[in-house]
Coordinates of C-alpha atoms and ligand atoms in Angstrom, one line a residue:
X1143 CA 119.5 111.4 116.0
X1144 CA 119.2 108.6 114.0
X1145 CA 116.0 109.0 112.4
X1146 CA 114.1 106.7 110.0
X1147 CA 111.3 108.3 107.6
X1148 CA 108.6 105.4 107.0
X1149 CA 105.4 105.7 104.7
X1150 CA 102.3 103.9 104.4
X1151 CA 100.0 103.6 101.1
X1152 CA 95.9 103.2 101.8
X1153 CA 96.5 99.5 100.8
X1154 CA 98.7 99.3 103.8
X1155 CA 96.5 100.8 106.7
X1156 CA 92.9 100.0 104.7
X1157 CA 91.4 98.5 108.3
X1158 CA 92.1 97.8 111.6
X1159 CA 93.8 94.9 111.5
X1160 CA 96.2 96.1 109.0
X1161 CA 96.4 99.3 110.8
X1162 CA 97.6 97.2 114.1
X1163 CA 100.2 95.3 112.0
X1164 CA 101.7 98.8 110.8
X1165 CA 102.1 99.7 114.0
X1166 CA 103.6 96.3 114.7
X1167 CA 106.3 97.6 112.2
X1168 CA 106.7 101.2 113.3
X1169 CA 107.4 99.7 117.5
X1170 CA 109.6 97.5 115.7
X1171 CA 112.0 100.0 114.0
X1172 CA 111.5 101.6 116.9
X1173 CA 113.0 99.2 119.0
X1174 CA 115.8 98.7 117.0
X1175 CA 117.2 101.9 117.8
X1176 CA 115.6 104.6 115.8
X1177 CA 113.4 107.3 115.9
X1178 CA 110.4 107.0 114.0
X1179 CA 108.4 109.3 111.4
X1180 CA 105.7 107.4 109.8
X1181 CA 103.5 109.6 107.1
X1182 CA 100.4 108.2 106.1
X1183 CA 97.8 108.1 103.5
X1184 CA 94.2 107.8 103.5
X1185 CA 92.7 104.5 104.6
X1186 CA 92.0 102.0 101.3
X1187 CA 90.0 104.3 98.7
X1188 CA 89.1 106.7 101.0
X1189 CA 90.0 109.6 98.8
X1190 CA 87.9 108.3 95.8
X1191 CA 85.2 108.2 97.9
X1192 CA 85.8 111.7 99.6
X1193 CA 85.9 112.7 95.4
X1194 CA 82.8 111.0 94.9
X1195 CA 80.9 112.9 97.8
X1196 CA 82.3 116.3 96.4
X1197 CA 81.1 114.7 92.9
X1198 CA 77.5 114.3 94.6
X1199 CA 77.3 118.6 95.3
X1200 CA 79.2 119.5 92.8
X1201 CA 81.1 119.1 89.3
X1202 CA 83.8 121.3 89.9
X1203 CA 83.4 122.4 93.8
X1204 CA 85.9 125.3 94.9
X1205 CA 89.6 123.4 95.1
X1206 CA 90.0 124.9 98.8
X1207 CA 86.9 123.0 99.4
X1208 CA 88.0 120.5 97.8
X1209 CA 91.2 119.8 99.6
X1210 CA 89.7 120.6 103.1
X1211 CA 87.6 117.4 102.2
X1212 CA 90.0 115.1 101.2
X1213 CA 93.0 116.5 103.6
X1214 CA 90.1 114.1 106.0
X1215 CA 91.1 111.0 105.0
X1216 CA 94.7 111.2 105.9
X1217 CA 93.4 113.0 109.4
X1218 CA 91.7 109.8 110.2
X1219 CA 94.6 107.3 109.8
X1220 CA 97.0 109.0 111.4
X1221 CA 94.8 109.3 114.9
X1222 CA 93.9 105.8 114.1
X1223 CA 97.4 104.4 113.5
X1224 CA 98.8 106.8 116.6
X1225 CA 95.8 105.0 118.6
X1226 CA 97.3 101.2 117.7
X1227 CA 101.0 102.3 118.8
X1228 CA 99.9 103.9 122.1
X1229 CA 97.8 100.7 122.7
X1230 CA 101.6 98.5 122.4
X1231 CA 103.1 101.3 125.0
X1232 CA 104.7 103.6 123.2
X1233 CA 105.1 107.4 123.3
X1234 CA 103.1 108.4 119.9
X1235 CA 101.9 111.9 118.8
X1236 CA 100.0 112.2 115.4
X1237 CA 100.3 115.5 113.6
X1238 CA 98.5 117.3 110.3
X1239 CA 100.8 118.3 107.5
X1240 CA 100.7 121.8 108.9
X1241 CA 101.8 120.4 112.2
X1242 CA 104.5 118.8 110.7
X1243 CA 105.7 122.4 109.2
X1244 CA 104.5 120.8 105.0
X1245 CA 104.8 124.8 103.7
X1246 CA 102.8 124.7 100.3
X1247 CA 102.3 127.1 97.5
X1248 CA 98.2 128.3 97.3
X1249 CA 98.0 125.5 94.3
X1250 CA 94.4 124.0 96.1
X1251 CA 94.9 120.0 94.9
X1252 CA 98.3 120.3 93.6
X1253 CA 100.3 122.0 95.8
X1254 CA 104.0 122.3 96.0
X1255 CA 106.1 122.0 98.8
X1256 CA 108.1 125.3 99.5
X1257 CA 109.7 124.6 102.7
X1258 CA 109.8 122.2 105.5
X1259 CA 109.9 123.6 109.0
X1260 CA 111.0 120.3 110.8
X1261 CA 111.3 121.6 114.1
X1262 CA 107.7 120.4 116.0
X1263 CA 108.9 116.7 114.8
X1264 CA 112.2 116.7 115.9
X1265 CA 110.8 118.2 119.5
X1266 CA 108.6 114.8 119.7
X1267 CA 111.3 112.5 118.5
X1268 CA 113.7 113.9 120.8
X1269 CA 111.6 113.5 123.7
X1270 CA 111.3 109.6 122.7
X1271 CA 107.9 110.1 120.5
X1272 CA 107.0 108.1 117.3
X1273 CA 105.7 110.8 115.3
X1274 CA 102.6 110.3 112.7
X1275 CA 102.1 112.5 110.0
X1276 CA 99.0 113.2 107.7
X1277 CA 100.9 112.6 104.4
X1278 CA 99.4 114.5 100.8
X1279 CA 98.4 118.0 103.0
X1280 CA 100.3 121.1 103.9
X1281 CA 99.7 124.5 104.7
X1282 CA 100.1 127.7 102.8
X1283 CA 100.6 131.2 103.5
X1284 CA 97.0 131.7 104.4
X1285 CA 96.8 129.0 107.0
X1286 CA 94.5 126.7 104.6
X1287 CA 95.1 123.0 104.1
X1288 CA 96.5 122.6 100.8
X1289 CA 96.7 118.9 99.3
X1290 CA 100.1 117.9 96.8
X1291 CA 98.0 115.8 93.8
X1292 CA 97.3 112.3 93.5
X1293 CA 100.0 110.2 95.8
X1294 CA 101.2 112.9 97.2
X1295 CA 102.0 111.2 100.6
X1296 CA 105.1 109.8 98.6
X1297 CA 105.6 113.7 98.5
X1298 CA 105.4 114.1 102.2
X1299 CA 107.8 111.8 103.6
X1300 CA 110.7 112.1 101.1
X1301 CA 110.6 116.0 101.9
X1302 CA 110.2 114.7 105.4
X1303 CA 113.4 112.8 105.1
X1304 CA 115.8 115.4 103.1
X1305 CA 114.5 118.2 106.2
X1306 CA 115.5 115.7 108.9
X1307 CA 118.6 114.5 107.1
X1308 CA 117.0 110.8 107.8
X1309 CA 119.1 107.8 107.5
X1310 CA 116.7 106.0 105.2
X1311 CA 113.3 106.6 103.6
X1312 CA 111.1 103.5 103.2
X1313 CA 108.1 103.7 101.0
X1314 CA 105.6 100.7 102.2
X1315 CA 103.1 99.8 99.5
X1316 CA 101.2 96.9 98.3
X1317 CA 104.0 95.2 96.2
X1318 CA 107.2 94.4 96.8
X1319 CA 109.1 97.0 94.6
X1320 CA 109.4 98.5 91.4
X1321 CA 109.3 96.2 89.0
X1322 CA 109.9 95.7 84.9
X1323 CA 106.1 96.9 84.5
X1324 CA 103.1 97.0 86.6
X1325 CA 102.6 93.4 88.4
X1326 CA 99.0 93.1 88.3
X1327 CA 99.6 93.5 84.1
X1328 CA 102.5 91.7 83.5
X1329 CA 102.3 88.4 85.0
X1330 CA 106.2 88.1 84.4
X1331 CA 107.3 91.6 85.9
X1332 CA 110.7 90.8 87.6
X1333 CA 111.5 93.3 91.0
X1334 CA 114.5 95.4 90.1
X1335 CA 116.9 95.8 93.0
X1336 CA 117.8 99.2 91.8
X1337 CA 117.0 102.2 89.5
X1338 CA 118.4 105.3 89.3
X1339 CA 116.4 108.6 90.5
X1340 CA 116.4 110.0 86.5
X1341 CA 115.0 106.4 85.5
X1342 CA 112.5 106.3 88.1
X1343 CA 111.2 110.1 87.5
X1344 CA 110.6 109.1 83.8
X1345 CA 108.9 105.5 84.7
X1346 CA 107.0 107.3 87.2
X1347 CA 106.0 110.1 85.3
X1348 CA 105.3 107.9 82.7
X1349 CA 102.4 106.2 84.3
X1350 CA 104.1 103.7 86.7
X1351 CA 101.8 104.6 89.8
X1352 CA 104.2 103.2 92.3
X1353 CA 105.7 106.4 93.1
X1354 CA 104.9 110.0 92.9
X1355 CA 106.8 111.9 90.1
X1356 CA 107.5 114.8 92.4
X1357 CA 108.3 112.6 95.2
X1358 CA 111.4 111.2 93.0
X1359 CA 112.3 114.4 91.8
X1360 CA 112.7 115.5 95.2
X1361 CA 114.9 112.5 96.3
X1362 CA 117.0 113.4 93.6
X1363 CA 117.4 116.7 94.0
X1364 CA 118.2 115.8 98.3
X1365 CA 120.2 112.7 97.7
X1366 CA 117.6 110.8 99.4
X1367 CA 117.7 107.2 98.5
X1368 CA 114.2 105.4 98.6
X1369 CA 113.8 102.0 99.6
X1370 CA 110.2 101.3 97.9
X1371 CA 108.9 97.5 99.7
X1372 CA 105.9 96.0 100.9
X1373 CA 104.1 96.5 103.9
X1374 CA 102.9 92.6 103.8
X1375 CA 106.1 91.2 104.3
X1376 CA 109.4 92.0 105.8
X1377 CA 111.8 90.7 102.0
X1378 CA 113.8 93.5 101.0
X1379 CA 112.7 96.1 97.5
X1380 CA 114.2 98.6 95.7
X1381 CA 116.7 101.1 96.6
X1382 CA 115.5 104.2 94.3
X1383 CA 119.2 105.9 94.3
X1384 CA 121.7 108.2 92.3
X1385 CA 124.3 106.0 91.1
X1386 CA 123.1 105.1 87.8
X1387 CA 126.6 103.7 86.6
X1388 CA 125.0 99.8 86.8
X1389 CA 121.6 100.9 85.5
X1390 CA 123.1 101.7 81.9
X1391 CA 123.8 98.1 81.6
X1392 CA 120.4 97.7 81.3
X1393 CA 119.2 98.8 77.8
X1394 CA 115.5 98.5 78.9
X1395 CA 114.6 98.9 82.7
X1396 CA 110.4 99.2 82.3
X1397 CA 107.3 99.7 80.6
X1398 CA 104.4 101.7 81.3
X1399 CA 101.1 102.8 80.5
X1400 CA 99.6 106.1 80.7
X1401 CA 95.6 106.1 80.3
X1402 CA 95.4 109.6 81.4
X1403 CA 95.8 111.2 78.2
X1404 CA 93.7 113.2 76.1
X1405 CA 95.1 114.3 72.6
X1406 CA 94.7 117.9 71.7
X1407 CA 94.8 118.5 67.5
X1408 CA 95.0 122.6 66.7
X1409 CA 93.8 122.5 63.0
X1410 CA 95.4 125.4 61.0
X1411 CA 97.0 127.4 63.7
X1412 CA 98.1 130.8 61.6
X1413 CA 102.0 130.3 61.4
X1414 CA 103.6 133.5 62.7
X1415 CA 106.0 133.8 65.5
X1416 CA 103.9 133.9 69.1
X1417 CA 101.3 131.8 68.5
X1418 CA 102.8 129.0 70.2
X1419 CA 104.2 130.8 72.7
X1420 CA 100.7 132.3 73.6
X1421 CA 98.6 129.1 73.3
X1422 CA 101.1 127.3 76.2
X1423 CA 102.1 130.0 78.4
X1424 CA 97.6 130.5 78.7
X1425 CA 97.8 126.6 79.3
X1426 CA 100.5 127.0 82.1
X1427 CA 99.2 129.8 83.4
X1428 CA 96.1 127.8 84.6
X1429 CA 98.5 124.9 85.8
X1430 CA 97.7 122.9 83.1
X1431 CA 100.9 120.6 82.0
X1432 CA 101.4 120.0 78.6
X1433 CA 103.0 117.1 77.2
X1434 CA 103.8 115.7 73.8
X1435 CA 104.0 118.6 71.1
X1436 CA 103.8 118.2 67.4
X1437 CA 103.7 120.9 65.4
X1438 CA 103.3 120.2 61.5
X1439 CA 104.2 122.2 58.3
X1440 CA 101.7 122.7 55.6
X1441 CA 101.3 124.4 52.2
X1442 CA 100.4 127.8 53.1
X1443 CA 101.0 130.3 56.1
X1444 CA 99.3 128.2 58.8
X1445 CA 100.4 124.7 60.8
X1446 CA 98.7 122.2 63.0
X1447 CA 99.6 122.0 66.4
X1448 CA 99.0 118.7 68.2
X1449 CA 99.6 118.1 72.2
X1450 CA 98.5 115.9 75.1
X1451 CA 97.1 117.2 78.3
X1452 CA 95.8 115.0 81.1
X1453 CA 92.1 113.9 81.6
X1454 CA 92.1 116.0 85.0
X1455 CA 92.7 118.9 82.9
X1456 CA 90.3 118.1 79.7
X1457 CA 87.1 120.2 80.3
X1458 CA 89.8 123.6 81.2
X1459 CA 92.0 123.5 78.4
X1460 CA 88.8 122.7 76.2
X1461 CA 87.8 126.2 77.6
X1462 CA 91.1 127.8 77.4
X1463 CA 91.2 126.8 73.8
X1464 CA 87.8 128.0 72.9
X1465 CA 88.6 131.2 74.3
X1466 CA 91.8 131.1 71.8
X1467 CA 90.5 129.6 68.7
X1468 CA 89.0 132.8 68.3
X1469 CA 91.8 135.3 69.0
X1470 CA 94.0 133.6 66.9
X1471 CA 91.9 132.9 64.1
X1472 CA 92.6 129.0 64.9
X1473 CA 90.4 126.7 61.8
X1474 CA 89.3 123.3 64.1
X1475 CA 90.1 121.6 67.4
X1476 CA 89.3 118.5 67.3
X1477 CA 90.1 115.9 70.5
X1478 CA 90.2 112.5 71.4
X1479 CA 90.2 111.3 74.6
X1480 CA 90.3 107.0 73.9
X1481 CA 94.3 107.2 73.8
X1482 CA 96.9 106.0 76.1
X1483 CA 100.7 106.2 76.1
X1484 CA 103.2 102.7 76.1
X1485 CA 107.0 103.9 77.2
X1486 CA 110.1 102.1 77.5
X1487 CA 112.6 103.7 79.9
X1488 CA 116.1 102.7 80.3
X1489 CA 119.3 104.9 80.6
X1490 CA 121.2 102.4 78.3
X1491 CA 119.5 103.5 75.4
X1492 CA 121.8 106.1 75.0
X1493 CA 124.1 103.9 73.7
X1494 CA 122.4 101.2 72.1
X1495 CA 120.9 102.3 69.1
X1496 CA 117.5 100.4 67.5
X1497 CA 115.7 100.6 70.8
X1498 CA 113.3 102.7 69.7
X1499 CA 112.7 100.9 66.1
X1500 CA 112.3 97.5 68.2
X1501 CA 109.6 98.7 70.0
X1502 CA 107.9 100.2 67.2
X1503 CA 108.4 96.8 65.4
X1504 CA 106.9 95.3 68.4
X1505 CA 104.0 97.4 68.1
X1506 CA 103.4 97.0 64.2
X1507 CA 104.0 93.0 64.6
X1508 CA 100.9 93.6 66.5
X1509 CA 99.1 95.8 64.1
X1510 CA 99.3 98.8 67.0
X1511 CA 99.0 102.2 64.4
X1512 CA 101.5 104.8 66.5
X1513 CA 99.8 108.3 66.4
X1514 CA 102.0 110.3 68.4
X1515 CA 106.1 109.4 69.5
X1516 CA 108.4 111.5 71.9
X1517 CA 111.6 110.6 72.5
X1518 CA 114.8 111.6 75.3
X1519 CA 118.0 110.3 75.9
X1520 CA 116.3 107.2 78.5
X1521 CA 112.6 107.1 76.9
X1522 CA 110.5 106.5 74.3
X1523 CA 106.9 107.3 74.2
X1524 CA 104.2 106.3 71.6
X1525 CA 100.2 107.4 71.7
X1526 CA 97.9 104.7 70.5
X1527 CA 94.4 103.4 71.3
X1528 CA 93.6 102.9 74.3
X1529 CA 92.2 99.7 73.6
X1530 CA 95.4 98.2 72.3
X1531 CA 97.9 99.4 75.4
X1532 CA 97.1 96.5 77.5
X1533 CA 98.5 94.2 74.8
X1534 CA 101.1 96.4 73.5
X1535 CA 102.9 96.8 77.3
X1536 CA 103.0 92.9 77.3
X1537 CA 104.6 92.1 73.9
X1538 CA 107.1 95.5 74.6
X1539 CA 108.0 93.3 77.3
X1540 CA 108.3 90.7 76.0
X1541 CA 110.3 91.5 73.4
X1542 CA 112.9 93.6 75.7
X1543 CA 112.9 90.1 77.8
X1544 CA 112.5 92.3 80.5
X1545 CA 111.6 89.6 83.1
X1546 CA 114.8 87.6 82.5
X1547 CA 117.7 88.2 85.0
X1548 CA 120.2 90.4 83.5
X1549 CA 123.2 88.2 82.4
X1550 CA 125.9 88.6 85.1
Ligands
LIG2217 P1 100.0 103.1 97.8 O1 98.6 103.1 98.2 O2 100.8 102.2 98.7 O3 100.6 104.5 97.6 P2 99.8 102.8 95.0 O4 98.6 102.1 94.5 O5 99.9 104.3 94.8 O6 100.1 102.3 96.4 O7 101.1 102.2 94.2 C1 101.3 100.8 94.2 C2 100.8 100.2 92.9 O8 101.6 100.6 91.8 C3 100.9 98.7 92.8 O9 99.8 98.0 93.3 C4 101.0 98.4 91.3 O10 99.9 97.9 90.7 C5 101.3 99.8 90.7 N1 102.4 99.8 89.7 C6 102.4 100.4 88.5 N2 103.6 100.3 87.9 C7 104.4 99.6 88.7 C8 105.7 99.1 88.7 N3 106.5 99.4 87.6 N4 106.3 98.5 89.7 C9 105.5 98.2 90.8 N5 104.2 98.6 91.0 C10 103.7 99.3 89.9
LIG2218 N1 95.4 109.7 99.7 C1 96.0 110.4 98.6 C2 95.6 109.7 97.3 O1 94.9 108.7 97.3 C3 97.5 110.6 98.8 C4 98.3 109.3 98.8 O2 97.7 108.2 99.0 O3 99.5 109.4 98.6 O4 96.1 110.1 96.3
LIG2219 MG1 100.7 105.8 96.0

């Protein structure tokens, strides 16, 4: 079967109308010979406001609770959207993730993927269907509805398309591609034509919203090329693909922001070995991802231990660490939450060195004071304040000429 994995955003299938012109698409790929899995998300900012209900009741309801509510939104678009394509003729069937055989871990709200059981789908699509599926929800052992984190439909249809062995997955959003940096910052953003999976994990995990992290990691670990294009016009995007041989001509491929970051600062953390060792693995242990770590030396048999959590996961790790403090004799813990993260990400890094002093020369040009910087072999990451990251992601790229063609 030659089968093509399609997924819609909420941008793409926020009303009626755009809902009709979706299933315009899906009859259309239809018709052209293949047989059609279309996962979609929640209708415009439905899932904010199914947040914001839960908000009303409750500041921190039960996460099964939580994901019942906002496995909803996703519930309503597909019936909608299987509604539109049955109204042009076609043989449609909408299904839940747990329909569609998503097996999840019991993470409630950020659930993994353990398996795909493909075989309901492929029953429709043999017998001529265009199957619908709730993307961001699965099921777990228990039979509840699990949700996969923030984007997760991304999630759903690139696991769709490495179960099915699909001949392409196409991720339909609200912009044309992946660009240079964010469009709606960077007024001179150029589309890439490609990136590689590893460049596009790190941009993406780096703040670049365009694409789930896990979704990417995924397609890598499958082979499953992504063609990421818009839903508002038919011009061709990005192919998100292993070969990274051309990518390491480019020395920079994109910038990104982060805002999601609060900064964690352990003050005289008593320097023996296990400390570290138990303040994360109590961190992980509640799901809580850590990310840049700095530990200091001092005068003296303690150290200060400095890391980055997300704002999702600010008011447990402030418990986690209160609980700690104590145990392990830990001086202060001081936060601050009016950070942000710039990156640069670019697999030719590896060979050109001075990358990552030009960027920090961008940011001191514009009197940005660095607090935290990570580095790997295809990024480098600074902390700064918040305030300044709008301005700093613009002169980064300008100063990478990132929205120039590359030379050919
Ligand atoms: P969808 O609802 O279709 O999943 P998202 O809002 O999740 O759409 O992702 C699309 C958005 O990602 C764009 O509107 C854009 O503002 C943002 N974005 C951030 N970084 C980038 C980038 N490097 N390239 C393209 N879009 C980006
Ligand atoms: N509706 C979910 C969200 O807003 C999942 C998705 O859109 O991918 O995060
Ligand atoms: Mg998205």
């Amino acid at each position: 079967m030659n089968i093509l994995v399609q997924k819609y955003g909420g941008s793409s299938v926020a009303d009626g109308q755009r809902l009709k012109a979706v299933a315009r698409r899906i009859i259309r790929a239809k018709e052209a010979g293949y047989r059609v899995v279309a996962v979609v998300s929640a209708q415009g900012d439905t899932t904010d406001e199914l947040l914001g209900k839960a908000k009303e009741i409750s500041q921190s309801p039960p996460k099964r609770e939580l994901d019942m509510l906002l496995s909803t939104g996703e519930q309503i678009s597909i019936a909608l959207l299987a509604m539109a394509i049955a109204e042009g003729g076609h043989g449609v069937i909408s299904l839940t993730g747990a329909q569609g055989g998503i097996c999840t871990d019991s993470l409630y709200t950020r659930a993994k993927i353990l398996r795909v059981d493909p075989a309901r789908v492929k029953k429709e699509l043999y017998d001529e269907r265009i199957v619908i599926v709730a993307g961001f929800q699965g099921i777990n052992d228990l039979g509840d509805i699990t949700t996969l984190g923030r984007g997760g439909s991304d999630t759903t249809a690139v696991a769709l398309a490495a179960a099915l062995d699909a001949a392409a997955c196409e991720i339909y959003t609200d912009v044309d591609g992946v660009y240079t940096a964010d469009p709606r910052l960077v007024q001179t953003a150029r589309k890439l034509d490609e990136i590689s999976h590893g460049e596009m994990l790190e941009l993406a995990s780096l703040g670049a919203g365009i694409l789930q992290p896990r979704a990417v990691e995924l397609a890598a670990a499958w082979g499953v090329t992504i063609h990421v294009r818009s839903s508002f016009s038919y011009s061709l995007g990005t192919l998100v693909k292993g070969d990274d041989l051309m990518e390491k001509q480019r020395v920079v491929s994109g910038v990104t922001r982060d805002m999601n970051v609060v900064k964690v600062m352990l003050v005289d953390v008593p320097d023996r070995p296990g400390v570290a060792h138990k303040i994360f693995s109590t961190l992980a242990a509640d799901g809580i991802n850590v990310d840049m770590i700095v530990q200091t030396t001092k005068q003296g048999p303690v150290t200060d231990l400095l890391f980055t959590i997300c704002q999702d996961d600010y008011a447990l790790t402030r418990r986690l660490i209160e609980q700690l403090r104590d145990e392990l004799g830990i001086a202060d813990v001081l936060y601050n939450d009016r950070l942000a993260k710039v990156s640069i990400v670019g697999a030719g890094m590896m060979s050109n060195p001075g990358v990552a002093a030009a960027m920090f020369g961008t940011l001191a040009e514009n009197g940005i004071n660095i607090e935290v910087i990570s580095t790997s072999e295809i990024k480098v990451s600074c902390l700064i304040g918040a305030d300044r990251v709008e301005s700093a992601v613009k002169a980064i790229h300008d100063r990478f000429r990132l929205g120039e063609e590359l030379p050919v």
